[in-house]
PDB file of C-alpha atoms and ligand atoms in Angstrom:
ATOM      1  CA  UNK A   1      82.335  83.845  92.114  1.00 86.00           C
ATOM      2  CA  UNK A   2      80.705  80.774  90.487  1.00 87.00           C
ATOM      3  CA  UNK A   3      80.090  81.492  87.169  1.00 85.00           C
ATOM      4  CA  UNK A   4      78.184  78.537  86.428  1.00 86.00           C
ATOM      5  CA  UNK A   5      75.358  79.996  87.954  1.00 91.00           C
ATOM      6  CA  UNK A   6      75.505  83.501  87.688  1.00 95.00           C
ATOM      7  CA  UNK A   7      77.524  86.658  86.050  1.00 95.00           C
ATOM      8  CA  UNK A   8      80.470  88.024  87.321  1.00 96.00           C
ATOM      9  CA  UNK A   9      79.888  91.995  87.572  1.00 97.00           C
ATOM     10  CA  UNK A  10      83.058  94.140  87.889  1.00 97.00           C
ATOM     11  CA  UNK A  11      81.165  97.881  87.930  1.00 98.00           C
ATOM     12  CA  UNK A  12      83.043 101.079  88.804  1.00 98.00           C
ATOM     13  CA  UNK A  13      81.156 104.001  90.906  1.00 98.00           C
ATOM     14  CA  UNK A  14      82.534 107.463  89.992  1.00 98.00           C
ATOM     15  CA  UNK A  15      80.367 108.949  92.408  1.00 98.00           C
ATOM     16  CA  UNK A  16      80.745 112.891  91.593  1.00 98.00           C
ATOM     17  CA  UNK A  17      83.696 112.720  89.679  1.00 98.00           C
ATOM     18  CA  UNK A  18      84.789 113.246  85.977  1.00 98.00           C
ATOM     19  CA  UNK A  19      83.858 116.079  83.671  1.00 98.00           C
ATOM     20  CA  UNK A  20      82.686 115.413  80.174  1.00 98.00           C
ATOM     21  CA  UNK A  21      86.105 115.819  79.015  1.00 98.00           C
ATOM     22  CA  UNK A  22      88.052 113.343  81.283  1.00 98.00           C
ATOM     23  CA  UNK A  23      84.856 110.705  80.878  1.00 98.00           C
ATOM     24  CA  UNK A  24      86.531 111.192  76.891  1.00 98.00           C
ATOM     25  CA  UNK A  25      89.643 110.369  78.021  1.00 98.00           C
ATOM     26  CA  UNK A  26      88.904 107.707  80.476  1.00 98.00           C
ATOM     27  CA  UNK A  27      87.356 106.201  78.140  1.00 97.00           C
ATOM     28  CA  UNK A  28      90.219 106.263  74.873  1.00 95.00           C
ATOM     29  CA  UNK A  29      93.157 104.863  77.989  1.00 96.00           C
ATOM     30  CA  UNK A  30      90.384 102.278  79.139  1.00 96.00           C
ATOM     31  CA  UNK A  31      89.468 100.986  75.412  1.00 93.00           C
ATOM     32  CA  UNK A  32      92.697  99.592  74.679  1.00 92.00           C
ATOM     33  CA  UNK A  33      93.430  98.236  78.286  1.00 92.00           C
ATOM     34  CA  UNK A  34      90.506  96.395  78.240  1.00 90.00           C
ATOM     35  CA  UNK A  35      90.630  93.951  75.603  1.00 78.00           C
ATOM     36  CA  UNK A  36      87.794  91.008  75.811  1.00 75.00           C
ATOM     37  CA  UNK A  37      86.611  90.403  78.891  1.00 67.00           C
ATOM     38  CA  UNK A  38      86.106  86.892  78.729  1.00 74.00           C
ATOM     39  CA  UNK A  39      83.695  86.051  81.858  1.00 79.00           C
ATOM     40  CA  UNK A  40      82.736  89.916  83.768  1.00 92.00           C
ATOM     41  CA  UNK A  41      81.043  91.831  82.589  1.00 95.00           C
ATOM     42  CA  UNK A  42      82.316  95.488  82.801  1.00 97.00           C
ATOM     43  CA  UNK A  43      79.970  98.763  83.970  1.00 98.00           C
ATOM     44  CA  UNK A  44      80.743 102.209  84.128  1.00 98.00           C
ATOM     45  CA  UNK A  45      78.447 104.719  86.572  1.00 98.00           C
ATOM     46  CA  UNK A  46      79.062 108.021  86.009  1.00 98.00           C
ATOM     47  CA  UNK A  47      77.180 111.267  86.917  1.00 98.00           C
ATOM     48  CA  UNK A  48      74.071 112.392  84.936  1.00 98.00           C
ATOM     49  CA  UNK A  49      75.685 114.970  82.617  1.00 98.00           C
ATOM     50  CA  UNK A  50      77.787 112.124  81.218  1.00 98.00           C
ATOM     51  CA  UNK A  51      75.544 109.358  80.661  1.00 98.00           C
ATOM     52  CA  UNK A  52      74.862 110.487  77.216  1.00 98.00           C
ATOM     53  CA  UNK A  53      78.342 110.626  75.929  1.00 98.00           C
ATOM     54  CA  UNK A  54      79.269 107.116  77.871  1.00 98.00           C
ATOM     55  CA  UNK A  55      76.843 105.051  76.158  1.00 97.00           C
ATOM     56  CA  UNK A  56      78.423 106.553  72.631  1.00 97.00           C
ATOM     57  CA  UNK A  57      81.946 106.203  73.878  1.00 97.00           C
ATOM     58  CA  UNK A  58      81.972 102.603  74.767  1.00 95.00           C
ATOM     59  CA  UNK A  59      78.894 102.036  72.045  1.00 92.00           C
ATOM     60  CA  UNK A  60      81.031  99.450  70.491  1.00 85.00           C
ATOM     61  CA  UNK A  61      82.633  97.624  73.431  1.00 89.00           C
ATOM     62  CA  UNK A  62      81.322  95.493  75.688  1.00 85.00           C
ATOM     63  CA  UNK A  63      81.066  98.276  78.756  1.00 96.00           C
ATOM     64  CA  UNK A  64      78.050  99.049  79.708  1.00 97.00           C
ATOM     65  CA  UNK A  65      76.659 102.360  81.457  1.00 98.00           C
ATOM     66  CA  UNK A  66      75.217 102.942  84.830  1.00 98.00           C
ATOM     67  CA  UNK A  67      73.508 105.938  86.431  1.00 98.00           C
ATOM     68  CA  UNK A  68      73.902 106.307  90.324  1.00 98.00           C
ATOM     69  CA  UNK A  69      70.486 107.165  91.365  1.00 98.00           C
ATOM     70  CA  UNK A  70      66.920 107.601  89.636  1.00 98.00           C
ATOM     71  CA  UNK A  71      63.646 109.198  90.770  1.00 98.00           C
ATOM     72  CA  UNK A  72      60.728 106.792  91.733  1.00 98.00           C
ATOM     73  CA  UNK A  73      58.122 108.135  89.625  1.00 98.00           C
ATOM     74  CA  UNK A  74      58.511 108.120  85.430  1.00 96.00           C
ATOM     75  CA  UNK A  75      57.811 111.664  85.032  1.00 97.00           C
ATOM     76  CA  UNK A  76      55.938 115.350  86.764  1.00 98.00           C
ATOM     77  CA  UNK A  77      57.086 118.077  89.292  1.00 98.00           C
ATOM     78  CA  UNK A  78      60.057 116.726  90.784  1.00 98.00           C
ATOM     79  CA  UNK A  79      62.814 119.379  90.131  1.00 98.00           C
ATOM     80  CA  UNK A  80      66.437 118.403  89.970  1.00 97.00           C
ATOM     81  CA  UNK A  81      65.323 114.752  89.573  1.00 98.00           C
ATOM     82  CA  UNK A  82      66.155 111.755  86.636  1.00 98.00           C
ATOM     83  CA  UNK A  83      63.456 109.174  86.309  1.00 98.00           C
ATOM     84  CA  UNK A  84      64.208 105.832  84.858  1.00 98.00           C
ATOM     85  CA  UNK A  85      62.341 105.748  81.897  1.00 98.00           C
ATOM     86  CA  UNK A  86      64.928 108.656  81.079  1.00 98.00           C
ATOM     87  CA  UNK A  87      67.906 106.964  81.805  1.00 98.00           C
ATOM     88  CA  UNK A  88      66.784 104.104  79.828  1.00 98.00           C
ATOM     89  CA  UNK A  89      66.207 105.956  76.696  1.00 97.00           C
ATOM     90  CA  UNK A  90      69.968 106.998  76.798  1.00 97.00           C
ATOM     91  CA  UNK A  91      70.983 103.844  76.425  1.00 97.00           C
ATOM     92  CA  UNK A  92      71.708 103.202  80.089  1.00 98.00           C
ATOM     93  CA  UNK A  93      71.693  99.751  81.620  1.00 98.00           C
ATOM     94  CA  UNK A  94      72.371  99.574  85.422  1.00 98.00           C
ATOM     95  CA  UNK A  95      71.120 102.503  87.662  1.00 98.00           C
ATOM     96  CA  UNK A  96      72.597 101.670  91.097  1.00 98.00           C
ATOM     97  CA  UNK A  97      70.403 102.425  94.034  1.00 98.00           C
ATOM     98  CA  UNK A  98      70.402 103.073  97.714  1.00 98.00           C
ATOM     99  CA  UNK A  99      74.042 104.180  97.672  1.00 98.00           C
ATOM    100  CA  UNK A 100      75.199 104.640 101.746  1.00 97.00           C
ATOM    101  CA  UNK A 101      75.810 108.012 100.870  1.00 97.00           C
ATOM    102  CA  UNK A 102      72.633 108.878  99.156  1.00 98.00           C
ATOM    103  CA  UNK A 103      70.978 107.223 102.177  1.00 97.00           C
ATOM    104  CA  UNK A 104      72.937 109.685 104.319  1.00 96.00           C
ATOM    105  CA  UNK A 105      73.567 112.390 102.659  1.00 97.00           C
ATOM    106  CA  UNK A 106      69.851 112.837 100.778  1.00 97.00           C
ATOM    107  CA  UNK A 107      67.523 110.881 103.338  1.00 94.00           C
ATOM    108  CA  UNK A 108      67.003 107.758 101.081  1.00 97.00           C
ATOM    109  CA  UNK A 109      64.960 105.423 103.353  1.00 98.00           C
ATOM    110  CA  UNK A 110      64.520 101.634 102.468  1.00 98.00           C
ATOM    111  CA  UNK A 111      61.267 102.569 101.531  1.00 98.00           C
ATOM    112  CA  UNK A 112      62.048 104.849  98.903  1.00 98.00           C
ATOM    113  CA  UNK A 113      64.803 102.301  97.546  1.00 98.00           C
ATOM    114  CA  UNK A 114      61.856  99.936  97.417  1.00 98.00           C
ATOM    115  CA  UNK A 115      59.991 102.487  95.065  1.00 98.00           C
ATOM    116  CA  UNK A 116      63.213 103.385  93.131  1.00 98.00           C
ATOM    117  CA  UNK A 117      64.075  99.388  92.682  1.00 98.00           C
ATOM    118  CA  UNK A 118      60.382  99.208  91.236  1.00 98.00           C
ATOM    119  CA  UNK A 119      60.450 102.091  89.071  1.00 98.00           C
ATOM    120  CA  UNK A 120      64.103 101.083  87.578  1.00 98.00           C
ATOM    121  CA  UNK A 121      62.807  97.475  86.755  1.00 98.00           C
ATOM    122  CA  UNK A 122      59.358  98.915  85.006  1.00 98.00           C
ATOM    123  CA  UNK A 123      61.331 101.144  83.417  1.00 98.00           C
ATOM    124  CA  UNK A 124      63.934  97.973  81.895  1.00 98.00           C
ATOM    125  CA  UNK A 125      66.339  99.170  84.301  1.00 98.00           C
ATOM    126  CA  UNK A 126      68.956  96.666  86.461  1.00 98.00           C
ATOM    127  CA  UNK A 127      69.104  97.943  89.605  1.00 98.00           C
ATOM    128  CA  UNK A 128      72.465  97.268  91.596  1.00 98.00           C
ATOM    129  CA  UNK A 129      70.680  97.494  95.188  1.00 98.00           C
ATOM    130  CA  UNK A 130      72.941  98.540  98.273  1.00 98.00           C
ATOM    131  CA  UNK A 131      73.100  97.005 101.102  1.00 98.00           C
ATOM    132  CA  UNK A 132      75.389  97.786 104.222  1.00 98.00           C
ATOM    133  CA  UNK A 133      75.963  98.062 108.156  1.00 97.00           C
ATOM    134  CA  UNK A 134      77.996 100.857 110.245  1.00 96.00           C
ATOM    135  CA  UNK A 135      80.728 100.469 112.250  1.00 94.00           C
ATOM    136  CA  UNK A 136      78.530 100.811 115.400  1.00 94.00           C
ATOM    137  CA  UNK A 137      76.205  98.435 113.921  1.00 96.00           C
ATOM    138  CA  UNK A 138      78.480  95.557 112.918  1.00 95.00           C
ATOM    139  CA  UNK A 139      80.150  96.608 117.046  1.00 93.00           C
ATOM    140  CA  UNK A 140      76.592  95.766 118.047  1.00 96.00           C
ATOM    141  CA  UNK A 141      76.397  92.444 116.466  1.00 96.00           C
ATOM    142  CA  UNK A 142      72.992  93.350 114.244  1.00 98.00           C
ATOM    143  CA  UNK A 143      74.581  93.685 111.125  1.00 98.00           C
ATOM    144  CA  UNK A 144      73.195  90.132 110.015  1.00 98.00           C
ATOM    145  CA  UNK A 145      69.543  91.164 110.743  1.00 98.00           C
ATOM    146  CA  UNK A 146      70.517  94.713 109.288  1.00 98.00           C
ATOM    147  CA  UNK A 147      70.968  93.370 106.024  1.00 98.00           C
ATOM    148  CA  UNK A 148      68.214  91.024 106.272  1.00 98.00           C
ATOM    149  CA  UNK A 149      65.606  93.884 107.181  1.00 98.00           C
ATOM    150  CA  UNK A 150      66.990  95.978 103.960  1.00 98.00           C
ATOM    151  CA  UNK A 151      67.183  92.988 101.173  1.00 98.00           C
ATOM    152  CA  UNK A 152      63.575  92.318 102.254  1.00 98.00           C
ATOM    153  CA  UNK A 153      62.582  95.947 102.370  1.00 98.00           C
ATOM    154  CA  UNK A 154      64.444  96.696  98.600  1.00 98.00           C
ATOM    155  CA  UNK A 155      62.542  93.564  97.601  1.00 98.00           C
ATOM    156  CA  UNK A 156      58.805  94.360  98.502  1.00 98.00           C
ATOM    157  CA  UNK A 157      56.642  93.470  95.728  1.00 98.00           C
ATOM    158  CA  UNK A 158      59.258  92.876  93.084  1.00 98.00           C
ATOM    159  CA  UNK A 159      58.194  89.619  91.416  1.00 98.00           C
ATOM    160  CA  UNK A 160      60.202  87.003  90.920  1.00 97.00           C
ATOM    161  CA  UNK A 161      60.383  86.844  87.507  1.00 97.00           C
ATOM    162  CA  UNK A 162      61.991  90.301  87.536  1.00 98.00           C
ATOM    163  CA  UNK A 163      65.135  88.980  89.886  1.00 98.00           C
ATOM    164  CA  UNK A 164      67.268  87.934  87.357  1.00 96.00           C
ATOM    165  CA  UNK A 165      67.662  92.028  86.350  1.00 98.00           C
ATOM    166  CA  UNK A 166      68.359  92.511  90.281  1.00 98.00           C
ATOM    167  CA  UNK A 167      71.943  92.918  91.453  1.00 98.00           C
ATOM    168  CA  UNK A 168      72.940  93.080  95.246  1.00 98.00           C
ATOM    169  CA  UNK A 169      76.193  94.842  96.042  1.00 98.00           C
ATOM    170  CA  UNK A 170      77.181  94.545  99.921  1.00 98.00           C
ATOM    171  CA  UNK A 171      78.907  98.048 100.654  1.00 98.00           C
ATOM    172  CA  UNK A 172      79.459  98.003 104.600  1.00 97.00           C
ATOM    173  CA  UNK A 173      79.879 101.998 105.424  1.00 96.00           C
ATOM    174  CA  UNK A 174      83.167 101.494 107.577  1.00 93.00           C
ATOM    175  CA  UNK A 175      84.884 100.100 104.376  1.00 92.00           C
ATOM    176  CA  UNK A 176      83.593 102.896 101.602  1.00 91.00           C
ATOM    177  CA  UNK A 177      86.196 105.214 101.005  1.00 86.00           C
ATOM    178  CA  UNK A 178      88.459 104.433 103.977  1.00 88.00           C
ATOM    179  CA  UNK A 179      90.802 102.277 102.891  1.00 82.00           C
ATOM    180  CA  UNK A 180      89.712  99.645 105.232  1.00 83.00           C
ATOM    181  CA  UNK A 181      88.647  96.607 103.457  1.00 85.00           C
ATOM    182  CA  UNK A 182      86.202  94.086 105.269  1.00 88.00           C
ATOM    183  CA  UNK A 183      88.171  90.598 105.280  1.00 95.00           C
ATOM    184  CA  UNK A 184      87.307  88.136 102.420  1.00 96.00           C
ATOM    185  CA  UNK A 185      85.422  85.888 105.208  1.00 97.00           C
ATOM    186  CA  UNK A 186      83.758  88.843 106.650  1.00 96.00           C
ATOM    187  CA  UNK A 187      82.447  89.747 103.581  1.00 97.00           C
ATOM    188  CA  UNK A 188      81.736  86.538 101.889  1.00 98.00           C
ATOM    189  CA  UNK A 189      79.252  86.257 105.054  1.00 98.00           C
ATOM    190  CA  UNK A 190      77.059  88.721 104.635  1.00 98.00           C
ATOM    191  CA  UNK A 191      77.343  87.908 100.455  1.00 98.00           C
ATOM    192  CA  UNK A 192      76.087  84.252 101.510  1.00 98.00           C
ATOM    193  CA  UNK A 193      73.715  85.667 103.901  1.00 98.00           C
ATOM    194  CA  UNK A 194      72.264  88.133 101.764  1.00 98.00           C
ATOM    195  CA  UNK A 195      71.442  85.136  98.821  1.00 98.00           C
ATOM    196  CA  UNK A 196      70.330  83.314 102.266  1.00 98.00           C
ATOM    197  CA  UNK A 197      67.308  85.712 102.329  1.00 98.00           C
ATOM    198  CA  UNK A 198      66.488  85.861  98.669  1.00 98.00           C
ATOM    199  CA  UNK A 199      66.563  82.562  98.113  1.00 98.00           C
ATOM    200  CA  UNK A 200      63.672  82.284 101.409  1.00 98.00           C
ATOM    201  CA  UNK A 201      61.939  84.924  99.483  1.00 98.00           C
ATOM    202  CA  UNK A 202      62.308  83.410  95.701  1.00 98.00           C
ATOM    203  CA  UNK A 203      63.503  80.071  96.409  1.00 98.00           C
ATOM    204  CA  UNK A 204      66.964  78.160  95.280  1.00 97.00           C
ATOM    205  CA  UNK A 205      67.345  78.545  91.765  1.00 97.00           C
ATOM    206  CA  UNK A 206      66.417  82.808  91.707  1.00 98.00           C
ATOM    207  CA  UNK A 207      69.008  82.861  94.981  1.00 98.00           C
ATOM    208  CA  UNK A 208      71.556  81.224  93.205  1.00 96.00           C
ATOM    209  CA  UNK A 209      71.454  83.600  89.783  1.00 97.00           C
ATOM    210  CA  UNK A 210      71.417  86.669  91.907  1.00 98.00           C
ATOM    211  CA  UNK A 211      75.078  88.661  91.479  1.00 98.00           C
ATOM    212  CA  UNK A 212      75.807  89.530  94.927  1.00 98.00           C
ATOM    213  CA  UNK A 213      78.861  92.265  94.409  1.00 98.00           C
ATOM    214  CA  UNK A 214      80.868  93.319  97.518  1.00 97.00           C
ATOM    215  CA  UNK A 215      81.894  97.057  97.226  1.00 97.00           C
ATOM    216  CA  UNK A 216      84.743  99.110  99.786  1.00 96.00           C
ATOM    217  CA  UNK A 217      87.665 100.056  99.585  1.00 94.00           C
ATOM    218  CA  UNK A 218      88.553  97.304  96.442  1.00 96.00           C
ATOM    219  CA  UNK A 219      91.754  97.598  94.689  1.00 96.00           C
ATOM    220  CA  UNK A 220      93.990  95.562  92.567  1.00 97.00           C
ATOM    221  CA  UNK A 221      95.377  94.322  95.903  1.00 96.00           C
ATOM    222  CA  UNK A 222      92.575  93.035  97.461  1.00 96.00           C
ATOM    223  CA  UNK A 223      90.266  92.191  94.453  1.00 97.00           C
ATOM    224  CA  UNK A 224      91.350  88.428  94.011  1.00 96.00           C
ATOM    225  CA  UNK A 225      91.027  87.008  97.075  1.00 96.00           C
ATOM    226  CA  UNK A 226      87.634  88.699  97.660  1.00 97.00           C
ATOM    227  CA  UNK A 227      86.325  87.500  94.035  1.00 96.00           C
ATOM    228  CA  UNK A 228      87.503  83.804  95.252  1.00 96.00           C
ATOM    229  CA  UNK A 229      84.713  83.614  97.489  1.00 97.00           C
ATOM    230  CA  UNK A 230      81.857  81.620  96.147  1.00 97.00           C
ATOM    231  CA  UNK A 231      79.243  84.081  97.093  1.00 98.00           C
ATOM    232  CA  UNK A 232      81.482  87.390  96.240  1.00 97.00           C
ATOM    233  CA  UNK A 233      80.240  87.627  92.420  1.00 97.00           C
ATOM    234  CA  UNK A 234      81.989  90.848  91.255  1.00 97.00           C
ATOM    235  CA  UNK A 235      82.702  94.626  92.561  1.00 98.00           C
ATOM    236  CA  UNK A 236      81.654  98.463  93.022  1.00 98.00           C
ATOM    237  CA  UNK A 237      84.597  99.775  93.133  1.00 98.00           C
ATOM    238  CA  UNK A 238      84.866 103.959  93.900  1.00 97.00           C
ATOM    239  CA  UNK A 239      88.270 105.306  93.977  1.00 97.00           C
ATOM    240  CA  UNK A 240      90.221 102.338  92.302  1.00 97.00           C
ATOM    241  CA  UNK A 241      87.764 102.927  89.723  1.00 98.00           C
ATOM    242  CA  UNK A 242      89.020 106.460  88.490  1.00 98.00           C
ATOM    243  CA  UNK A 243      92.036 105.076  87.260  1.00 98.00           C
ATOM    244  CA  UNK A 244      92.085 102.967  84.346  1.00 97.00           C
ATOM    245  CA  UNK A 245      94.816 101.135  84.902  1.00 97.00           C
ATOM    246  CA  UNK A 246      93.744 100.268  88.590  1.00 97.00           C
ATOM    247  CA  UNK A 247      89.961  99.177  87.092  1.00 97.00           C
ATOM    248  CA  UNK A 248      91.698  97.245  84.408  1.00 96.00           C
ATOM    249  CA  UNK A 249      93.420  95.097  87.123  1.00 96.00           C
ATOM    250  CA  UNK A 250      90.601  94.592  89.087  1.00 97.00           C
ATOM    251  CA  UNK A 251      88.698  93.450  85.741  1.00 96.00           C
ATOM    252  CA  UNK A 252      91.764  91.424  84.885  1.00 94.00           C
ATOM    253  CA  UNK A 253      91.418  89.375  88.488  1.00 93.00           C
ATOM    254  CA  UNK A 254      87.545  88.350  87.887  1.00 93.00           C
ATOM    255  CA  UNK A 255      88.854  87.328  84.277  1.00 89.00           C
ATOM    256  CA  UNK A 256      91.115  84.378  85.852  1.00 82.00           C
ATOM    257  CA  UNK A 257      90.341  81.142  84.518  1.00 71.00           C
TER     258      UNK A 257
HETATM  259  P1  LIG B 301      85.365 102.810  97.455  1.00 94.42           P
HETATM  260  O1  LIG B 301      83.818 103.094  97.164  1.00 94.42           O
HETATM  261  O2  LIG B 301      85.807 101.721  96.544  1.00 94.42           O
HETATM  262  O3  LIG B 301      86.057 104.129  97.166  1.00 94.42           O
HETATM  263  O4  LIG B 301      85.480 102.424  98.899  1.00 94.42           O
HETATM  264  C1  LIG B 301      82.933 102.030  96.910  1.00 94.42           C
HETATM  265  C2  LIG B 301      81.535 102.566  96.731  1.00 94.42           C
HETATM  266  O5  LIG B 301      81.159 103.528  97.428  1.00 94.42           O
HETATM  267  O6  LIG B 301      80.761 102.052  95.897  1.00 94.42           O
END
């Protein structure tokens, strides 16, 4: 973290979990856990259905809501889809895009995430932008140029007065869900190498504002040492992140003085 520069971001990904009824009582357990956070800011991404009765439920703390995904274009025949202009109106904030699993499970290309990244910034979104290699990729020694090719991809035409809404979160794919965490160093890497590239795209001072979040497999265990990294500026945390008590420990660790 350095929080001189930029803001800590401890977000929790609930992927497809929580009904409208234990988002309620996430939320009154997480309330009185959670206290001030005095330097992270704290985000929530639930599902869809939710988003509505998040924003209301944490309306007067200092959580604020995330969608997982949004459609590219702000309105028309696209069935089943959210746009961001939408999501905004609810009173959403962050709107995470180009999840691993949406890119493997629903064909998200780093061309759409471009578009989506776009649409979420016209729309007064932040985007939290992922980024992340396989095993067989980081095996083949390209994860480095891997990350590179999608930062720069996400990025296309985004001016650079818009980066300061952009967050990065560094989710490698081996370490999502599997208990396996990347090291601190292994992460803090790719964290420095992914500010590497914005700041040859932006220059020094946008590179050094970005919040560059690494996400897999963090827990209560883990979270410290990861956050101690100077280019590790927060989480997205999945499955520590259903559990209040868990998330509030994780928050709790980027709140150190
Ligand atoms: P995990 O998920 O913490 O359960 O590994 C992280 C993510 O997918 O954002």
């Amino acid at each position: 973290m350095n929080r001189r520069y930029r803001k800590t971001i401890i977000a929790g990904n609930w992927k497809m979990n929580k009904t409208l009824s234990e988002t309620r009582a996430f939320a009154e357990e997480l309330k009185p856990l959670l206290g001030r956070p005095k330097w992270c800011e704290v985000v929530l991404c639930a599902p869809f259905v939710n988003l509505q009765a998040a924003t209301r439920l944490f309306k007067d703390s200092r959580v604020s809501i995330a969608a997982e995904n949004c459609h590219y274009e702000s309105s028309g025949a696209y069935t089943g889809e959210v746009s961001a202009e939408m999501l905004k109106e609810l009173g959403v904030k962050y709107v995470i895009i180009g999840h691993s699993e949406r890119r493997q499970y629903y064909n998200e290309t780093d061309f759409t995430v471009n578009k989506k990244v776009k649409a979420a910034l016209e729309a007064g979104l932040r985007p939290i932008i992922c980024v992340g290699e396989s095993l067989e990729q980081r095996e083949l020694g390209v994860t480095l140029e891997l990350i590179s090719y999608q930062v720069k991809c996400a990025l296309a035409g985004v001016p650079a007065e818009k980066m300061r809404h952009v967050v990065f979160a560094y989710e490698p794919i081996w370490a999502i869900g599997t208990g396996k965490t990347a090291t601190s160093a292994e992460a803090q890497e790719v964290c420095e190498h992914i500010r590497t590239i914005i700041r040859k795209l932006y220059g020094a001072r946008v590179a050094r504002s970005v919040t560059v979040q690494y996400g897999g497999s963090m827990n209560p265990k883990n979270a410290q040492e990861l956050l101690a990294q100077p280019d590790i500026d927060g989480g997205l945390i999945g499955g520590a992140s259903l559990k209040a008590d868990q998330f509030v420990e994780i928050v709790n660790a980027a709140n150190q003085d």
